[in-house]
Coordinates of N, CA, C and O in Angstrom, one line a residue:
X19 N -67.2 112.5 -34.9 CA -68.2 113.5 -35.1 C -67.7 114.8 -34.6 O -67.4 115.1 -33.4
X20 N -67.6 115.7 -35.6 CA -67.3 117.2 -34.6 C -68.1 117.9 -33.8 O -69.4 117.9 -34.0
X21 N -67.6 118.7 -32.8 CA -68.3 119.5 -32.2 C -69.0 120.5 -32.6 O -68.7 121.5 -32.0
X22 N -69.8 120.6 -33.5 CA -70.9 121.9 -33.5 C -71.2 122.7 -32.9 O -71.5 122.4 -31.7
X23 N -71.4 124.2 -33.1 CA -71.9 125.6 -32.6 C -73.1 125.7 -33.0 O -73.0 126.7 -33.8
X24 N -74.2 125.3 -33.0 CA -75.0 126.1 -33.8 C -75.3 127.0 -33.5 O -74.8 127.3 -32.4
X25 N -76.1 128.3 -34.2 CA -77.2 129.4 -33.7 C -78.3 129.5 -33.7 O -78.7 128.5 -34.2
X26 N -79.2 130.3 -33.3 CA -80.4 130.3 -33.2 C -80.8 129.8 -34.6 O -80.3 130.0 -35.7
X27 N -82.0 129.3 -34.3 CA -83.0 129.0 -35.9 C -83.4 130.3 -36.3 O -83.8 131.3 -35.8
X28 N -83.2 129.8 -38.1 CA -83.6 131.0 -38.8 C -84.9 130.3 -39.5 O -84.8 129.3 -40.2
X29 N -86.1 130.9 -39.3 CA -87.6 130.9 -39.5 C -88.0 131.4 -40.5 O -87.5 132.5 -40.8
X30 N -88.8 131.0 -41.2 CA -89.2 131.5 -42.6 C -90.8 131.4 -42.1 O -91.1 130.8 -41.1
X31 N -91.6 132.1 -42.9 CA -93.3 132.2 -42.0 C -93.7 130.8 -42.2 O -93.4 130.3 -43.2
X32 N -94.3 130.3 -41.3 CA -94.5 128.9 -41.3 C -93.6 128.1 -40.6 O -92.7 128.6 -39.9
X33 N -93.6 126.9 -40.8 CA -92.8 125.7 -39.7 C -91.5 125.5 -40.0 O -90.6 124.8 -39.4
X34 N -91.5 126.2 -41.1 CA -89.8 126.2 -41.5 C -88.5 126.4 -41.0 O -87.9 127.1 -41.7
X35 N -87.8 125.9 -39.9 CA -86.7 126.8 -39.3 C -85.5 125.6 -39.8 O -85.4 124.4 -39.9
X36 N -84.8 126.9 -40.1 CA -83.4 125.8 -40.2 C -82.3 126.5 -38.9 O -82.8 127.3 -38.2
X37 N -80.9 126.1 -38.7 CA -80.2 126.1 -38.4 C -78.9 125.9 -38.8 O -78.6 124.9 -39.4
X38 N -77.9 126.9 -38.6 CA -76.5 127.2 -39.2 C -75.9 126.9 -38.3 O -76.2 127.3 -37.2
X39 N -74.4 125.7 -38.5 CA -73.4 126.3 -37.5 C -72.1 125.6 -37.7 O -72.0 125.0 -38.7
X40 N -71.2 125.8 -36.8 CA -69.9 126.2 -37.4 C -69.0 125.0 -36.5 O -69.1 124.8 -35.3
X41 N -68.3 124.4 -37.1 CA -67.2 124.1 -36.0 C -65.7 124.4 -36.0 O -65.4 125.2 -36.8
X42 N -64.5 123.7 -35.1 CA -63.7 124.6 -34.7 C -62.6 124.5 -36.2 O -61.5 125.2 -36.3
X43 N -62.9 123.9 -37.0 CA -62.3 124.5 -37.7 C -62.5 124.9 -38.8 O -61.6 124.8 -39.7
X44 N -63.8 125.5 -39.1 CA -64.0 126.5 -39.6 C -64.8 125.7 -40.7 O -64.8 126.3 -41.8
X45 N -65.5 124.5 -40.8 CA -66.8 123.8 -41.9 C -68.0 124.5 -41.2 O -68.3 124.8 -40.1
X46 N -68.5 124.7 -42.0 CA -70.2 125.0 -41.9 C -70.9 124.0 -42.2 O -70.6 123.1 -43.0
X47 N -72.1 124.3 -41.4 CA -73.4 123.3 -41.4 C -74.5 123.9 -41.7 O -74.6 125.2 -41.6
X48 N -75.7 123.1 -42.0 CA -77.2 123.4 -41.8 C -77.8 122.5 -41.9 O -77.5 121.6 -42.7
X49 N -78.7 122.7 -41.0 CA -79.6 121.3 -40.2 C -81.0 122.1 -40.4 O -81.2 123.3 -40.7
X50 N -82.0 121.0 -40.2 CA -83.4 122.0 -39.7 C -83.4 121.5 -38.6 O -83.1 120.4 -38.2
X51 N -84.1 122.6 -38.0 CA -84.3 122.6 -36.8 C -84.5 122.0 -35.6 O -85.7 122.2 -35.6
X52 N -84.1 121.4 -34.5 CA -85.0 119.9 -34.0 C -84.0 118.9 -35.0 O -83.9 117.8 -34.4
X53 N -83.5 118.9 -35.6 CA -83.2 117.6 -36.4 C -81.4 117.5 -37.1 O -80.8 117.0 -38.0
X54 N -81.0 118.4 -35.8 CA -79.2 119.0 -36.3 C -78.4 117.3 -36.7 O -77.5 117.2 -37.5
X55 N -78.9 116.3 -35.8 CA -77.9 115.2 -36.4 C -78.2 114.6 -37.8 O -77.8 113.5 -38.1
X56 N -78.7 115.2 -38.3 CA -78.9 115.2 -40.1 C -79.0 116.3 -40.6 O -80.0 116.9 -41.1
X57 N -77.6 116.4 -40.3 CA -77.1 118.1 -41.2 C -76.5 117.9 -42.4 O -76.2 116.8 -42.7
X58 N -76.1 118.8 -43.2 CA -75.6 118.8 -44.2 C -74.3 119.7 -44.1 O -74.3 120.8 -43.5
X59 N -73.2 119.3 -44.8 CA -72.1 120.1 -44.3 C -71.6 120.8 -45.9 O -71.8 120.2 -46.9
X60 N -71.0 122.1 -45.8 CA -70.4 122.4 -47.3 C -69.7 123.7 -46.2 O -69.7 123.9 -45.0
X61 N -69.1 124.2 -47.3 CA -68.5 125.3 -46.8 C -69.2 126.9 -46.5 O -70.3 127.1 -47.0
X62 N -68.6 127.7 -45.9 CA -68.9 128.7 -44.9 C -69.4 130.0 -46.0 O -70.1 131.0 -45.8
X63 N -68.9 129.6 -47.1 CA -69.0 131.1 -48.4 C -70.5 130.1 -48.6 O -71.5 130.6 -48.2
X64 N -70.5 128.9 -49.1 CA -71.4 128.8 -50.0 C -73.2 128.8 -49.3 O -74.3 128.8 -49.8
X65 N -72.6 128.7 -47.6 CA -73.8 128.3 -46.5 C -74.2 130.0 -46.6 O -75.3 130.5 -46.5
X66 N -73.3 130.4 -46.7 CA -73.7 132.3 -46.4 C -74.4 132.4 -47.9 O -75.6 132.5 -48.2
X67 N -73.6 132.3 -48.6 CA -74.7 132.8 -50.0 C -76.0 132.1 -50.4 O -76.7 132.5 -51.3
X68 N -76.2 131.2 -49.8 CA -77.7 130.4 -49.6 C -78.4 131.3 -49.1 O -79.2 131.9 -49.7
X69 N -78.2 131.4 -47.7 CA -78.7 132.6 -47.0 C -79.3 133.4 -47.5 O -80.6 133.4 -47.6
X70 N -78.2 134.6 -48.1 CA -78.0 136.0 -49.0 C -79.0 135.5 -49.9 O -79.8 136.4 -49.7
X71 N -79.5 134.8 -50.9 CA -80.4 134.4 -51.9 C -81.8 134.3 -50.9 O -82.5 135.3 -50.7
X72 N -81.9 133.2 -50.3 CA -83.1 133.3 -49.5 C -83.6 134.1 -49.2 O -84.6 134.4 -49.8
X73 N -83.3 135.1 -48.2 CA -83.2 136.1 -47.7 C -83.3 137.4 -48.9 O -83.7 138.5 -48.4
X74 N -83.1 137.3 -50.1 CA -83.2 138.2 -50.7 C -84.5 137.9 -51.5 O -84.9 138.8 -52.2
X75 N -85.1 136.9 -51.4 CA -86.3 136.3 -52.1 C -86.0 135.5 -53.3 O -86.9 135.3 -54.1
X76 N -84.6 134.9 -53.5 CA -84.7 134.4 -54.7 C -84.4 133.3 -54.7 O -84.0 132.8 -55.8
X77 N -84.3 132.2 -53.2 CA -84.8 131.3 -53.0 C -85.6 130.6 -52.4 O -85.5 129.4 -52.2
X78 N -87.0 131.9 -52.1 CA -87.6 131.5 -51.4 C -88.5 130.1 -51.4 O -89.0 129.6 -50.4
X79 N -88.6 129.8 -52.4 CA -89.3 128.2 -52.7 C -88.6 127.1 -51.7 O -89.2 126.1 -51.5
X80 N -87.3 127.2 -51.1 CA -86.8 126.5 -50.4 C -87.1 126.3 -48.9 O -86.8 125.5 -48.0
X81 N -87.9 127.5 -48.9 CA -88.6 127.5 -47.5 C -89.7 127.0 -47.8 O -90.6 126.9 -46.9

């Protein structure tokens, strides 16, 4: 099992928080919140452009 970084939870209004994080060599994660050992792993471009969509409103159904 690798060591994980995570960072703070990112919160959407309501109970929603997920969590991002990284390990040392360089995979990305996201978990929700409270629940990081059932994360999902892909890579660091495609965890950021998830983000970048959410965050821009055009995934927000995912929250």
């Amino acid at each position: 099992m690798p060591t994980i970084t995570w960072e703070d939870p990112f919160c959407g209004e309501g109970a929603n928080c997920f969590r991002i994080g990284t390990d040392r060599e360089g995979n990305a994660y996201i978990a929700i919140a409270g629940q990081e050992e059932h994360h999902l792993t892909d890579s660091r471009d495609a965890l950021r452009a998830l983000i970048r969509d959410i965050k821009a409103g055009k995934a927000d159904h995912l929250l």
